[in-house]
Structure formats: C-alpha cells, structure tokens
Amino acid sequence: MSIKKRILSALLTAVMLASSVQTVLAAEPGYLTRGEVADMLVAAADDYNLGVEKTDILQGYSDGSLHEERPVTRAQALVMLRRAFGGDLPAAVGDNARSGYSSANFADLPAWAAEDLKDVLSTGIVAGTSATTFSPNSYVTERQMELFIQRTYALEGANLKDDFYATVNKTALDSSVIKTGYTGTGGFTDLAITVNDQVAQIIKEAAASPKTAGEKKISALYGNILNMEARNKAGIKPIQPYLDAIGSAKTLNELMDVCNRVYQELGSSMLLGFDLTVDSKNSDVYDLTFGAFSPSLGQSGYTGATDSQKSAYLTYVATLLQLGGASAADAKKQAQQIWELESSVAAKSLTNQELYDVDKTYNLYTMTQLQNLFPNVDLNAVFAQTGYTQTDKIVVADVGELKACAAYFNAAHLELLKTYCRLDLTANYGALLSQDFIDASNAFQQDYMGSSGSLSKEEVAAQYVQSLMSDYLSKAYVDRHFTAKAKADVEKMVKEMLAVYKERIQNLTWMQDATKTKAIRKLETMKLNIGYPDTWRDDFKDTEFLTVAQGGSFFDNVIAMSKTEQALSVQAQKDGVDKTEWPMTPDTVNACYLDVDNSITFPAAILQPPFYDVNASYEQNLGSIGYVIAHEITHAFDNNGAKFDEKGNATDWWTAADYAAFQKLCDQAVSLYDGKEAAPGITCNGALTLSENIADLGAMACITEMEGKRTHPDYKALYTAAAEIWCSSYSREMKQYLTQADVHAPDKLRGSLVLQNFQQFYDAFDIKEGDGMWLAPANRVVIW
C-alpha cells in the first residue's frame, strides 16, 4: 500500500487517542505536548507531499476536545506516528528486519492501543526502555520523538531529503542477503568474499598439481587442514602434555615454567610475555614490549554485552574448558570465574580508541620496574625464552591493564591462573585440532554475533591457507586479477588528491603558517603503497611442511610457521625496521595509514569494483575509491596521526594555539557523532570513533573540492556514490558489538551523516530546514 493510501486508510479507521487514560496532567519541562508531537509529525509527513493535517493525527477525546497542552506518552506518540505515516507502516524486510528491535518480550502493552501499535512494534523501530519493557505511559522528549521519526524515515526509504542513505540504498538494503557463515554483507564484505573465492581457486589448483616449492607447501597445508579424519583421531593429543603440566603445577613458579615451555615449544606466550614494536619516537628501530593477558571481549565487551551475548560467551568458555578435561560442573563454575577476572581487568584497560593514542601507549619501563610489578614471577626466565636482546627500555602499551593483571600473579590466585592457561591453550589451538573445537567456535559465532550457519570446510581451509601463506598467494593473485591500468589510474588519483589536500591545508583559517609548513611537509613526504610491493617476501622458504602421510599435521605446520616467525622477529630486532615491508598483503580488501611510517597502503584487492572500476564515471570512482584514499590521507592528521611527524616519529610539531584549535574541532566531531543511531536503540560512541570520523570528514571535504574543480561538477553523482559504497547490512547482534568495539562509525553514518556537513550536498538535493537530512550550519564540522 502506498503512503498516500495508508494515510487515507488511517483517516477512515483511526481510533481515539488514549481514551482510557484518566489522569489529566499539564506538560512538564523537557517533555513534548500532544500538540507539539502533532506539529512534528505534520512536518515529517509534509516531505511526502501528502497534505496531512494536524487533525488527521490528533483526533481528540470522546468529548471532542484535543487537549494539545497535555504531555504525550510513548504509546500515544507512536499511534500518532502511525497515523501520520499511513495507518500501517511498511513491513520490515532485509536490513530493517535485521536491525529492528524485537518487541515480542514487551509485557506491558496497553489494551487500548494494542491493535494500533501492533504493526508499529512489528517494524522494529521501537527499542523499548529495557529488553522487556515498552513503558507506554512514559512521557516523550523531543529527542525521543526525533528518533521515532528518523527510524520511520529509514523504514520508508522513500525520500532523499529525509534519509539519504536509506533511500539511495533502499533496493540493496531491502534485498540484502547475508551469506551463510558471515555476520554481514556490503561493499567490503562482499568483495572480500569474491577475493577469497579467487584465492581459493589458486589454492585448489596449487594443491591439485604442485610444481614450485611454495605450491608444495600450500598443498601440504591445505590437505592437512581438510583431513578431519586425522585431526579427529589425534583429538586433543597435540596439547595434552601442556594441559597435564598445567594441572600438575603446585606453585606459581611451576606454572610459569609451563608457560615458558609452551613459548619454547609452540612459539606463543601464555599469561604474559615480551614482543617487539616499532619505536614511536624513533621509527627506524624496534622496542621491546611487555604485556599480560587481555580480556577476550575487549574493554567494553563485558559491561556492554547483552544477556544473550554473555550467555553465549560463558557457554563457549565452558565448552572449551570441558574439551580441555574439566567436568561440566567445574567448567560452568570456571567460566563464571573467567568472566569476573576478565571483567575486572577490562575495567582498567584502555578503550580501543585510546590504544591508538601514543601519549597513552608509549610507557617506558625497565626490567627492574617490571620485576617489581611482578615480584612472584621470574621475568628473566620468561625473557630468556624469546631470543631477543635485552634492553632497559621496554614499552607497556596499557599500564592500567597490566597492573590489573599483576594483582592476580600470586599463590592465592594460582587455580584461577591455571584455568586461564587451560582456556588459553584450547582457545588458541582448538581451531587446529578436532571438529568439536570447530563446532564450539561456530556455535559461539552464531549465538554472539547473530550469524547463520557456518562456512564449508573447503572455505575454512582456503581462508586459513590464505592468511598463513600470503607470501606465495598474493603474487599469484596480483598476476591473475590486477591490471597495470588500475595501478596507474589510482596512482594518478592519489597524486591529484594530495595536491588538493595541500591547497586545503594552505587555506585553513584555524591554523598558523608555522604549523601549515610542517603539515605540508608531512603530506609531501608521505609514502604511497599501491597495488603490490616492489619485492615479494618468502618467509617460509626454509620451513618444512609435512603432510599427514609424512607424519605431519595442521597443528605441526602452524607450529613450524610460528617458530620461523619468532626467529625472524629476533633477527628484525638486530636489523632494525624494514621500511619496504607492507602493513597489508595485496590480497586484502582494505586500506590503511601507518603513522610510524607516514605511509598509505591500497592493496590490489580493493582496487576493483565496487570501489574502483575502469568503466565507471569520474564521480563514481571519486565517491568510492576516492573517498577511501582521502580517508587514509586524513589519518595522517587525525587526533592520533597528528602526533607523528613526516618521518613517522611521535613528536610535537604544532604551535600551542593551533593544537588547541584542533582539539576544539575534535570535540565538535565527538558531539556530532555521539548518540547517532546505527539501529534502533544502538548508538554511535563519538569518542570511540573520533579518529575515523575525522578521516571521513576530511575525505569528504577533499573529494568535494576535487569535484568542484571540474567544469560541470556533478555533486549528485558524487554523493550518491559515497552513500552507496558504505551500503551494508549486519545482524543486530553484530551491530551491537561493532558500536562497542569498532573505532569506525556505523556504515549508515559514514554514508549519510558525513554528507550533512557540506553545503554542496544541500544545494545538490535542495535540502531545507525541516527536512530529515538538515543539519544546522552551527552544528556542521569540517576540520581538514
């Protein structure tokens, strides 16, 4: 039914609002009146040119009085919204169906409005005031009413001026299908699936008829992964000796001896350990790092988890512990202890955004200071297993987390640490073992992230080989699927973009010349990694890969690779940082800026449709791959990248006044995004996503200016492409997780809110005050 027909239907069949409500109250400060809500809804419906009148929405009491001055309840407001948008709202399909909030558990729906609210609630636009509570008699604020209307705009997806992203992408969103085993679909995800399939074909061909030494390794690894009969027969045997040793440990020293043995024999740390990182103050050398165990769900995964997500995690942990030998009763109890342990550590940990802040993560310790923090652990013995050269400069990235962990390294917590070690072994190596570990992981993925089904064993095997042996596979991928024209075209676009960016910096009104000079120097010395590296690595040329027939296994192959990588890491400390090494493999569908290298990287895999197409218009490519390129350039000047100079060293190159001005703009960006919805009841964290939001805003400013330099700029095509490239759909559970853990804003905001900061967008689509896409000029944010 069309919107107009639904409006007419509503006018004929609407019932009186809240006729059963007896209490008469005057409007309270902060809450909307019935008349104010009716006015808001008339304006909202007016965008559809339906001629809805206030009396169509606010129909009054049995005595004919309207009582516009009375406060409006949630139930009343939603009945009024239903009338304004046509009596029966569109059925939620595709992304709206996934994103919507299930109202099946609402136990407090009023009888008088049950029928009127039935279809409203079925659309999922009402998140409730709790998981089971609708709160029909609670009064409504202006912000709450705005959210109801905005959600309805997204559901309709029928007016560019109200919800640009939902309207431009309506067909794709409504028809979106998430592939079995995945938690989402969209430009990045779908292209990654395509690339995975392409690489999988290369793997299958190499496995079927291996000719080179690299192909023989691929064949052995791929065959061992697929040989579930051998893996199931071995079961937990590969890690059983270590589980037994953990169980036998009577003291903390004995437990640490087991951890040292695991590092020496398997190549991975348990509980705590040393590693390398590029020195943030001198990017030519490596620093030693030290850290302890980290909460599995991240800093926010415990306080932010839903009841079902917590249950899924506890079930998964208990299952792993059972597979490691614990009884069902003990495993359940121990899983709860793990949750409490990780929750307490997470509360002291840095947020994901803070982990990118060099001021918070560059904390220097000496071995003596670390030993004082862990008085009951022989850190020299731990370090001796690594092979690194000891220095008296050790970086601790998260001091709060480390100190929280240190409190558990004593005799009183020995059993808890032993449980954590058993979990560490089963979680890290279970995927290399038998089917029951894989089943547990798949169940957790489905319950926690809302995915449906799982990948086939061939898909899983190919993805493991792709991630483990990219040295061999990336070159083969580039040879088959990447063209010289694509590389040349993108290189040209990057250089044009850098030139425009330079002009924009020169024209900044909030930055002084002294700082501009240094910013431009950083821009001009930025390294460009496009397509593929000049030289190909062969890290595993001397690593032996044995098949099952030769006495090997998937587990053995991975351990051999881990030991090789550890040996390479030891050598890297001696050699210093290899500036030619890429941070991403060419078969990766992504892009990045590396602050300690002042480089931007665009792997071959992303330089194809839908991001780049040799046959697409200039605006289409500029709004897609151009958006991505300018985004990565801007990371050199986001709240984290701005702390590094042109050589990739963390140093202060700003004047005090300029940095204060920049900070003020950053605060405005936080406010702009904070609280904006990804789905009903799931909101963006402006502080968590600040760096990525700065990059998005800078990207849009850059490509808007590039389009403006054309003789006949087509902003409509540009902004439409920018909204389309971020079109995606995820399970509601995945959206919930991403807004807590991901430093990127939800894709809807990346393809919509960012556009609202540019006047050219308003002019192109004739957006005026009162339209859903309108953002007051005073609230718009442009930094770079």
mmCIF file of N, CA and C in Angstrom, residues 651-767:
data_model
loop_
_atom_site.group_PDB
_atom_site.id
_atom_site.type_symbol
_atom_site.label_atom_id
_atom_site.label_comp_id
_atom_site.label_asym_id
_atom_site.label_seq_id
_atom_site.Cartn_x
_atom_site.Cartn_y
_atom_site.Cartn_z
ATOM 1 N N THR A 651 56.246 13.245 17.789
ATOM 2 C CA THR A 651 56.852 14.489 18.246
ATOM 3 C C THR A 651 55.845 15.619 18.077
ATOM 4 N N ASP A 652 55.987 16.659 18.851
ATOM 5 C CA ASP A 652 55.045 17.775 18.806
ATOM 6 C C ASP A 652 55.499 18.794 17.758
ATOM 7 N N TRP A 653 54.798 18.843 16.626
ATOM 8 C CA TRP A 653 55.153 19.791 15.569
ATOM 9 C C TRP A 653 54.129 20.922 15.445
ATOM 10 N N TRP A 654 53.274 21.056 16.433
ATOM 11 C CA TRP A 654 52.221 22.063 16.419
ATOM 12 C C TRP A 654 52.598 23.266 17.299
ATOM 13 N N THR A 655 52.048 24.420 16.946
ATOM 14 C CA THR A 655 52.072 25.524 17.904
ATOM 15 C C THR A 655 50.976 25.257 18.923
ATOM 16 N N ALA A 656 51.119 25.805 20.113
ATOM 17 C CA ALA A 656 50.134 25.572 21.169
ATOM 18 C C ALA A 656 48.751 26.055 20.763
ATOM 19 N N ALA A 657 48.695 27.198 20.103
ATOM 20 C CA ALA A 657 47.401 27.766 19.703
ATOM 21 C C ALA A 657 46.722 26.896 18.650
ATOM 22 N N ASP A 658 47.517 26.400 17.697
ATOM 23 C CA ASP A 658 46.937 25.570 16.637
ATOM 24 C C ASP A 658 46.419 24.251 17.186
ATOM 25 N N TYR A 659 47.164 23.667 18.100
ATOM 26 C CA TYR A 659 46.714 22.385 18.645
ATOM 27 C C TYR A 659 45.451 22.581 19.491
ATOM 28 N N ALA A 660 45.354 23.692 20.176
ATOM 29 C CA ALA A 660 44.146 23.987 20.950
ATOM 30 C C ALA A 660 42.945 24.143 20.018
ATOM 31 N N ALA A 661 43.158 24.796 18.879
ATOM 32 C CA ALA A 661 42.085 24.962 17.896
ATOM 33 C C ALA A 661 41.671 23.602 17.328
ATOM 34 N N PHE A 662 42.664 22.762 17.066
ATOM 35 C CA PHE A 662 42.399 21.418 16.550
ATOM 36 C C PHE A 662 41.601 20.608 17.570
ATOM 37 N N GLN A 663 41.974 20.687 18.825
ATOM 38 C CA GLN A 663 41.271 19.960 19.871
ATOM 39 C C GLN A 663 39.815 20.390 19.978
ATOM 40 N N LYS A 664 39.580 21.680 19.797
ATOM 41 C CA LYS A 664 38.211 22.182 19.846
ATOM 42 C C LYS A 664 37.383 21.581 18.711
ATOM 43 N N LEU A 665 37.977 21.484 17.528
ATOM 44 C CA LEU A 665 37.292 20.876 16.390
ATOM 45 C C LEU A 665 37.043 19.388 16.637
ATOM 46 N N CYS A 666 38.006 18.719 17.264
ATOM 47 C CA CYS A 666 37.831 17.309 17.605
ATOM 48 C C CYS A 666 36.649 17.126 18.555
ATOM 49 N N ASP A 667 36.529 18.010 19.525
ATOM 50 C CA ASP A 667 35.409 17.944 20.466
ATOM 51 C C ASP A 667 34.075 18.103 19.739
ATOM 52 N N GLN A 668 34.054 18.975 18.743
ATOM 53 C CA GLN A 668 32.832 19.171 17.953
ATOM 54 C C GLN A 668 32.493 17.903 17.165
ATOM 55 N N ALA A 669 33.523 17.216 16.657
ATOM 56 C CA ALA A 669 33.304 15.972 15.915
ATOM 57 C C ALA A 669 32.750 14.884 16.837
ATOM 58 N N VAL A 670 33.242 14.837 18.070
ATOM 59 C CA VAL A 670 32.722 13.877 19.039
ATOM 60 C C VAL A 670 31.235 14.124 19.259
ATOM 61 N N SER A 671 30.865 15.373 19.456
ATOM 62 C CA SER A 671 29.460 15.725 19.695
ATOM 63 C C SER A 671 28.588 15.424 18.479
ATOM 64 N N LEU A 672 29.145 15.637 17.291
ATOM 65 C CA LEU A 672 28.382 15.413 16.063
ATOM 66 C C LEU A 672 27.930 13.961 15.946
ATOM 67 N N TYR A 673 28.815 13.033 16.271
ATOM 68 C CA TYR A 673 28.526 11.612 16.071
ATOM 69 C C TYR A 673 27.925 10.936 17.302
ATOM 70 N N ASP A 674 28.197 11.472 18.466
ATOM 71 C CA ASP A 674 27.803 10.784 19.688
ATOM 72 C C ASP A 674 26.289 10.646 19.792
ATOM 73 N N GLY A 675 25.826 9.426 20.015
ATOM 74 C CA GLY A 675 24.402 9.174 20.183
ATOM 75 C C GLY A 675 23.634 8.954 18.901
ATOM 76 N N LYS A 676 24.265 9.149 17.739
ATOM 77 C CA LYS A 676 23.578 8.890 16.475
ATOM 78 C C LYS A 676 23.387 7.385 16.306
ATOM 79 N N GLU A 677 22.231 7.014 15.775
ATOM 80 C CA GLU A 677 21.864 5.599 15.769
ATOM 81 C C GLU A 677 22.448 4.817 14.592
ATOM 82 N N ALA A 678 22.865 3.578 14.905
ATOM 83 C CA ALA A 678 23.221 2.601 13.886
ATOM 84 C C ALA A 678 22.019 1.711 13.594
ATOM 85 N N ALA A 679 21.192 1.537 14.594
ATOM 86 C CA ALA A 679 19.955 0.758 14.521
ATOM 87 C C ALA A 679 19.131 1.190 15.720
ATOM 88 N N PRO A 680 17.828 0.918 15.733
ATOM 89 C CA PRO A 680 17.014 1.343 16.867
ATOM 90 C C PRO A 680 17.605 0.904 18.205
ATOM 91 N N GLY A 681 17.950 1.889 19.038
ATOM 92 C CA GLY A 681 18.497 1.594 20.352
ATOM 93 C C GLY A 681 19.982 1.295 20.380
ATOM 94 N N ILE A 682 20.654 1.310 19.234
ATOM 95 C CA ILE A 682 22.095 1.052 19.161
ATOM 96 C C ILE A 682 22.750 2.316 18.617
ATOM 97 N N THR A 683 23.567 2.958 19.445
ATOM 98 C CA THR A 683 24.076 4.280 19.082
ATOM 99 C C THR A 683 25.589 4.314 18.941
ATOM 100 N N CYS A 684 26.043 5.317 18.209
ATOM 101 C CA CYS A 684 27.464 5.527 17.965
ATOM 102 C C CYS A 684 28.111 6.202 19.181
ATOM 103 N N ASN A 685 29.324 5.810 19.468
ATOM 104 C CA ASN A 685 30.125 6.419 20.524
ATOM 105 C C ASN A 685 31.071 7.422 19.856
ATOM 106 N N GLY A 686 30.809 8.702 20.037
ATOM 107 C CA GLY A 686 31.585 9.728 19.347
ATOM 108 C C GLY A 686 33.049 9.747 19.733
ATOM 109 N N ALA A 687 33.362 9.435 20.988
ATOM 110 C CA ALA A 687 34.764 9.416 21.428
ATOM 111 C C ALA A 687 35.493 8.204 20.873
ATOM 112 N N LEU A 688 34.843 7.040 20.903
ATOM 113 C CA LEU A 688 35.456 5.813 20.389
ATOM 114 C C LEU A 688 35.790 5.936 18.905
ATOM 115 N N THR A 689 34.944 6.601 18.136
ATOM 116 C CA THR A 689 35.082 6.651 16.679
ATOM 117 C C THR A 689 35.724 7.935 16.167
ATOM 118 N N LEU A 690 36.278 8.741 17.062
ATOM 119 C CA LEU A 690 36.755 10.072 16.679
ATOM 120 C C LEU A 690 37.756 10.046 15.529
ATOM 121 N N SER A 691 38.800 9.236 15.621
ATOM 122 C CA SER A 691 39.841 9.260 14.596
ATOM 123 C C SER A 691 39.287 8.909 13.222
ATOM 124 N N GLU A 692 38.420 7.919 13.165
ATOM 125 C CA GLU A 692 37.845 7.519 11.872
ATOM 126 C C GLU A 692 36.856 8.557 11.359
ATOM 127 N N ASN A 693 36.156 9.218 12.257
ATOM 128 C CA ASN A 693 35.220 10.260 11.833
ATOM 129 C C ASN A 693 35.957 11.469 11.282
ATOM 130 N N ILE A 694 37.087 11.825 11.894
ATOM 131 C CA ILE A 694 37.915 12.905 11.352
ATOM 132 C C ILE A 694 38.364 12.538 9.943
ATOM 133 N N ALA A 695 38.758 11.273 9.763
ATOM 134 C CA ALA A 695 39.219 10.822 8.449
ATOM 135 C C ALA A 695 38.090 10.870 7.419
ATOM 136 N N ASP A 696 36.882 10.490 7.827
ATOM 137 C CA ASP A 696 35.739 10.553 6.906
ATOM 138 C C ASP A 696 35.407 11.993 6.528
ATOM 139 N N LEU A 697 35.393 12.874 7.507
ATOM 140 C CA LEU A 697 35.085 14.282 7.237
ATOM 141 C C LEU A 697 36.147 14.899 6.335
ATOM 142 N N GLY A 698 37.417 14.575 6.579
ATOM 143 C CA GLY A 698 38.490 15.082 5.733
ATOM 144 C C GLY A 698 38.397 14.544 4.324
ATOM 145 N N ALA A 699 38.026 13.271 4.212
ATOM 146 C CA ALA A 699 37.883 12.655 2.897
ATOM 147 C C ALA A 699 36.794 13.340 2.087
ATOM 148 N N MET A 700 35.647 13.580 2.730
ATOM 149 C CA MET A 700 34.534 14.194 2.005
ATOM 150 C C MET A 700 34.861 15.626 1.614
ATOM 151 N N ALA A 701 35.577 16.338 2.466
ATOM 152 C CA ALA A 701 35.980 17.711 2.120
ATOM 153 C C ALA A 701 36.883 17.698 0.899
ATOM 154 N N CYS A 702 37.779 16.733 0.855
ATOM 155 C CA CYS A 702 38.744 16.654 -0.244
ATOM 156 C C CYS A 702 38.072 16.302 -1.567
ATOM 157 N N ILE A 703 37.240 15.260 -1.571
ATOM 158 C CA ILE A 703 36.632 14.845 -2.844
ATOM 159 C C ILE A 703 35.574 15.848 -3.292
ATOM 160 N N THR A 704 34.948 16.549 -2.335
ATOM 161 C CA THR A 704 34.012 17.602 -2.722
ATOM 162 C C THR A 704 34.741 18.716 -3.460
ATOM 163 N N GLU A 705 35.906 19.088 -2.941
ATOM 164 C CA GLU A 705 36.680 20.132 -3.606
ATOM 165 C C GLU A 705 37.197 19.661 -4.962
ATOM 166 N N MET A 706 37.605 18.421 -5.062
ATOM 167 C CA MET A 706 38.073 17.892 -6.348
ATOM 168 C C MET A 706 36.961 17.936 -7.385
ATOM 169 N N GLU A 707 35.761 17.570 -6.971
ATOM 170 C CA GLU A 707 34.632 17.617 -7.906
ATOM 171 C C GLU A 707 34.320 19.061 -8.293
ATOM 172 N N GLY A 708 34.455 19.968 -7.335
ATOM 173 C CA GLY A 708 34.166 21.376 -7.609
ATOM 174 C C GLY A 708 35.114 22.003 -8.620
ATOM 175 N N LYS A 709 36.277 21.416 -8.832
ATOM 176 C CA LYS A 709 37.233 21.952 -9.801
ATOM 177 C C LYS A 709 36.889 21.553 -11.234
ATOM 178 N N ARG A 710 35.949 20.653 -11.400
ATOM 179 C CA ARG A 710 35.549 20.227 -12.747
ATOM 180 C C ARG A 710 34.659 21.289 -13.385
ATOM 181 N N THR A 711 34.653 21.317 -14.696
ATOM 182 C CA THR A 711 33.883 22.327 -15.431
ATOM 183 C C THR A 711 32.405 22.248 -15.101
ATOM 184 N N HIS A 712 31.889 21.050 -15.077
ATOM 185 C CA HIS A 712 30.473 20.852 -14.751
ATOM 186 C C HIS A 712 30.364 19.834 -13.615
ATOM 187 N N PRO A 713 30.593 20.268 -12.397
ATOM 188 C CA PRO A 713 30.578 19.325 -11.270
ATOM 189 C C PRO A 713 29.221 18.652 -11.099
ATOM 190 N N ASP A 714 29.268 17.361 -10.839
ATOM 191 C CA ASP A 714 28.048 16.578 -10.643
ATOM 192 C C ASP A 714 28.053 16.063 -9.200
ATOM 193 N N TYR A 715 27.638 16.935 -8.289
ATOM 194 C CA TYR A 715 27.660 16.565 -6.885
ATOM 195 C C TYR A 715 26.655 15.462 -6.565
ATOM 196 N N LYS A 716 25.556 15.431 -7.302
ATOM 197 C CA LYS A 716 24.577 14.372 -7.056
ATOM 198 C C LYS A 716 25.206 13.002 -7.266
ATOM 199 N N ALA A 717 25.937 12.848 -8.351
ATOM 200 C CA ALA A 717 26.573 11.565 -8.640
ATOM 201 C C ALA A 717 27.654 11.250 -7.604
ATOM 202 N N LEU A 718 28.396 12.278 -7.220
ATOM 203 C CA LEU A 718 29.466 12.084 -6.242
ATOM 204 C C LEU A 718 28.907 11.602 -4.906
ATOM 205 N N TYR A 719 27.920 12.303 -4.377
ATOM 206 C CA TYR A 719 27.396 11.970 -3.057
ATOM 207 C C TYR A 719 26.593 10.670 -3.076
ATOM 208 N N THR A 720 25.954 10.386 -4.196
ATOM 209 C CA THR A 720 25.250 9.113 -4.308
ATOM 210 C C THR A 720 26.233 7.954 -4.253
ATOM 211 N N ALA A 721 27.355 8.090 -4.963
ATOM 212 C CA ALA A 721 28.387 7.046 -4.935
ATOM 213 C C ALA A 721 28.945 6.879 -3.532
ATOM 214 N N ALA A 722 29.125 7.997 -2.817
ATOM 215 C CA ALA A 722 29.667 7.944 -1.460
ATOM 216 C C ALA A 722 28.710 7.236 -0.506
ATOM 217 N N ALA A 723 27.420 7.398 -0.715
ATOM 218 C CA ALA A 723 26.438 6.709 0.135
ATOM 219 C C ALA A 723 26.338 5.239 -0.228
ATOM 220 N N GLU A 724 26.476 4.942 -1.507
ATOM 221 C CA GLU A 724 26.352 3.552 -1.960
ATOM 222 C C GLU A 724 27.514 2.689 -1.499
ATOM 223 N N ILE A 725 28.710 3.280 -1.435
ATOM 224 C CA ILE A 725 29.886 2.471 -1.115
ATOM 225 C C ILE A 725 29.844 1.946 0.312
ATOM 226 N N TRP A 726 29.097 2.627 1.189
ATOM 227 C CA TRP A 726 29.010 2.180 2.580
ATOM 228 C C TRP A 726 27.746 1.383 2.861
ATOM 229 N N CYS A 727 27.000 1.061 1.809
ATOM 230 C CA CYS A 727 25.790 0.261 1.991
ATOM 231 C C CYS A 727 26.166 -1.113 2.556
ATOM 232 N N SER A 728 25.582 -1.460 3.682
ATOM 233 C CA SER A 728 25.895 -2.744 4.308
ATOM 234 C C SER A 728 24.741 -3.166 5.192
ATOM 235 N N SER A 729 24.753 -4.426 5.565
ATOM 236 C CA SER A 729 23.743 -4.937 6.490
ATOM 237 C C SER A 729 24.392 -5.987 7.375
ATOM 238 N N TYR A 730 24.116 -5.878 8.668
ATOM 239 C CA TYR A 730 24.648 -6.827 9.646
ATOM 240 C C TYR A 730 23.525 -7.300 10.545
ATOM 241 N N SER A 731 23.761 -8.407 11.208
ATOM 242 C CA SER A 731 22.821 -8.839 12.235
ATOM 243 C C SER A 731 22.783 -7.773 13.330
ATOM 244 N N ARG A 732 21.673 -7.725 14.039
ATOM 245 C CA ARG A 732 21.573 -6.742 15.124
ATOM 246 C C ARG A 732 22.665 -6.986 16.166
ATOM 247 N N GLU A 733 22.951 -8.265 16.440
ATOM 248 C CA GLU A 733 23.990 -8.584 17.419
ATOM 249 C C GLU A 733 25.351 -8.040 16.970
ATOM 250 N N MET A 734 25.635 -8.132 15.686
ATOM 251 C CA MET A 734 26.907 -7.639 15.173
ATOM 252 C C MET A 734 26.959 -6.121 15.263
ATOM 253 N N LYS A 735 25.860 -5.460 14.962
ATOM 254 C CA LYS A 735 25.827 -4.001 15.084
ATOM 255 C C LYS A 735 26.051 -3.574 16.531
ATOM 256 N N GLN A 736 25.454 -4.309 17.451
ATOM 257 C CA GLN A 736 25.645 -4.015 18.868
ATOM 258 C C GLN A 736 27.120 -4.137 19.230
ATOM 259 N N TYR A 737 27.751 -5.191 18.765
ATOM 260 C CA TYR A 737 29.164 -5.414 19.062
ATOM 261 C C TYR A 737 30.033 -4.324 18.441
ATOM 262 N N LEU A 738 29.778 -3.983 17.195
ATOM 263 C CA LEU A 738 30.611 -3.006 16.497
ATOM 264 C C LEU A 738 30.556 -1.635 17.153
ATOM 265 N N THR A 739 29.394 -1.227 17.618
ATOM 266 C CA THR A 739 29.308 0.094 18.241
ATOM 267 C C THR A 739 30.040 0.150 19.573
ATOM 268 N N GLN A 740 30.360 -0.992 20.134
ATOM 269 C CA GLN A 740 31.125 -1.035 21.380
ATOM 270 C C GLN A 740 32.624 -1.182 21.137
ATOM 271 N N ALA A 741 32.998 -1.848 20.038
ATOM 272 C CA ALA A 741 34.399 -2.225 19.845
ATOM 273 C C ALA A 741 35.072 -1.573 18.649
ATOM 274 N N ASP A 742 34.313 -1.217 17.627
ATOM 275 C CA ASP A 742 34.914 -0.728 16.384
ATOM 276 C C ASP A 742 35.158 0.774 16.463
ATOM 277 N N VAL A 743 36.355 1.202 16.041
ATOM 278 C CA VAL A 743 36.670 2.635 16.052
ATOM 279 C C VAL A 743 36.086 3.346 14.834
ATOM 280 N N HIS A 744 35.446 2.608 13.945
ATOM 281 C CA HIS A 744 34.733 3.218 12.820
ATOM 282 C C HIS A 744 33.276 3.470 13.205
ATOM 283 N N ALA A 745 32.721 4.552 12.717
ATOM 284 C CA ALA A 745 31.296 4.801 12.920
ATOM 285 C C ALA A 745 30.494 3.786 12.114
ATOM 286 N N PRO A 746 29.246 3.549 12.479
ATOM 287 C CA PRO A 746 28.394 2.660 11.681
ATOM 288 C C PRO A 746 28.338 3.122 10.222
ATOM 289 N N ASP A 747 28.257 2.175 9.306
ATOM 290 C CA ASP A 747 28.292 2.499 7.878
ATOM 291 C C ASP A 747 27.211 3.494 7.476
ATOM 292 N N LYS A 748 26.058 3.427 8.117
ATOM 293 C CA LYS A 748 24.989 4.378 7.787
ATOM 294 C C LYS A 748 25.445 5.809 7.988
ATOM 295 N N LEU A 749 26.190 6.061 9.053
ATOM 296 C CA LEU A 749 26.680 7.409 9.317
ATOM 297 C C LEU A 749 27.809 7.783 8.357
ATOM 298 N N ARG A 750 28.608 6.803 7.964
ATOM 299 C CA ARG A 750 29.709 7.075 7.037
ATOM 300 C C ARG A 750 29.188 7.435 5.651
ATOM 301 N N GLY A 751 27.980 6.971 5.344
ATOM 302 C CA GLY A 751 27.409 7.273 4.044
ATOM 303 C C GLY A 751 26.293 8.291 4.095
ATOM 304 N N SER A 752 26.110 8.943 5.248
ATOM 305 C CA SER A 752 24.993 9.879 5.371
ATOM 306 C C SER A 752 25.352 11.079 6.236
ATOM 307 N N LEU A 753 25.652 10.856 7.507
ATOM 308 C CA LEU A 753 25.942 11.974 8.407
ATOM 309 C C LEU A 753 27.109 12.808 7.907
ATOM 310 N N VAL A 754 28.119 12.172 7.360
ATOM 311 C CA VAL A 754 29.284 12.922 6.889
ATOM 312 C C VAL A 754 28.895 13.915 5.796
ATOM 313 N N LEU A 755 27.912 13.563 4.964
ATOM 314 C CA LEU A 755 27.488 14.447 3.872
ATOM 315 C C LEU A 755 26.811 15.702 4.397
ATOM 316 N N GLN A 756 26.205 15.611 5.554
ATOM 317 C CA GLN A 756 25.414 16.712 6.086
ATOM 318 C C GLN A 756 26.250 17.915 6.511
ATOM 319 N N ASN A 757 27.575 17.791 6.419
ATOM 320 C CA ASN A 757 28.455 18.881 6.830
ATOM 321 C C ASN A 757 28.904 19.761 5.671
ATOM 322 N N PHE A 758 28.365 19.513 4.459
ATOM 323 C CA PHE A 758 28.837 20.229 3.273
ATOM 324 C C PHE A 758 27.677 20.891 2.534
ATOM 325 N N GLN A 759 27.801 22.182 2.314
ATOM 326 C CA GLN A 759 26.729 22.951 1.699
ATOM 327 C C GLN A 759 26.406 22.437 0.298
ATOM 328 N N GLN A 760 27.405 21.943 -0.405
ATOM 329 C CA GLN A 760 27.172 21.421 -1.758
ATOM 330 C C GLN A 760 26.156 20.285 -1.743
ATOM 331 N N PHE A 761 26.105 19.538 -0.668
ATOM 332 C CA PHE A 761 25.139 18.450 -0.543
ATOM 333 C C PHE A 761 23.724 19.003 -0.452
ATOM 334 N N TYR A 762 23.551 20.043 0.344
ATOM 335 C CA TYR A 762 22.234 20.665 0.484
ATOM 336 C C TYR A 762 21.768 21.277 -0.826
ATOM 337 N N ASP A 763 22.696 21.923 -1.526
ATOM 338 C CA ASP A 763 22.352 22.565 -2.792
ATOM 339 C C ASP A 763 21.994 21.536 -3.857
ATOM 340 N N ALA A 764 22.734 20.439 -3.885
ATOM 341 C CA ALA A 764 22.528 19.430 -4.921
ATOM 342 C C ALA A 764 21.160 18.782 -4.812
ATOM 343 N N PHE A 765 20.672 18.584 -3.585
ATOM 344 C CA PHE A 765 19.417 17.862 -3.394
ATOM 345 C C PHE A 765 18.310 18.742 -2.808
ATOM 346 N N ASP A 766 18.527 20.075 -2.820
ATOM 347 C CA ASP A 766 17.524 21.031 -2.378
ATOM 348 C C ASP A 766 16.995 20.705 -0.985
ATOM 349 N N ILE A 767 17.918 20.435 -0.065
ATOM 350 C CA ILE A 767 17.552 20.096 1.313
ATOM 351 C C ILE A 767 17.417 21.384 2.121
#
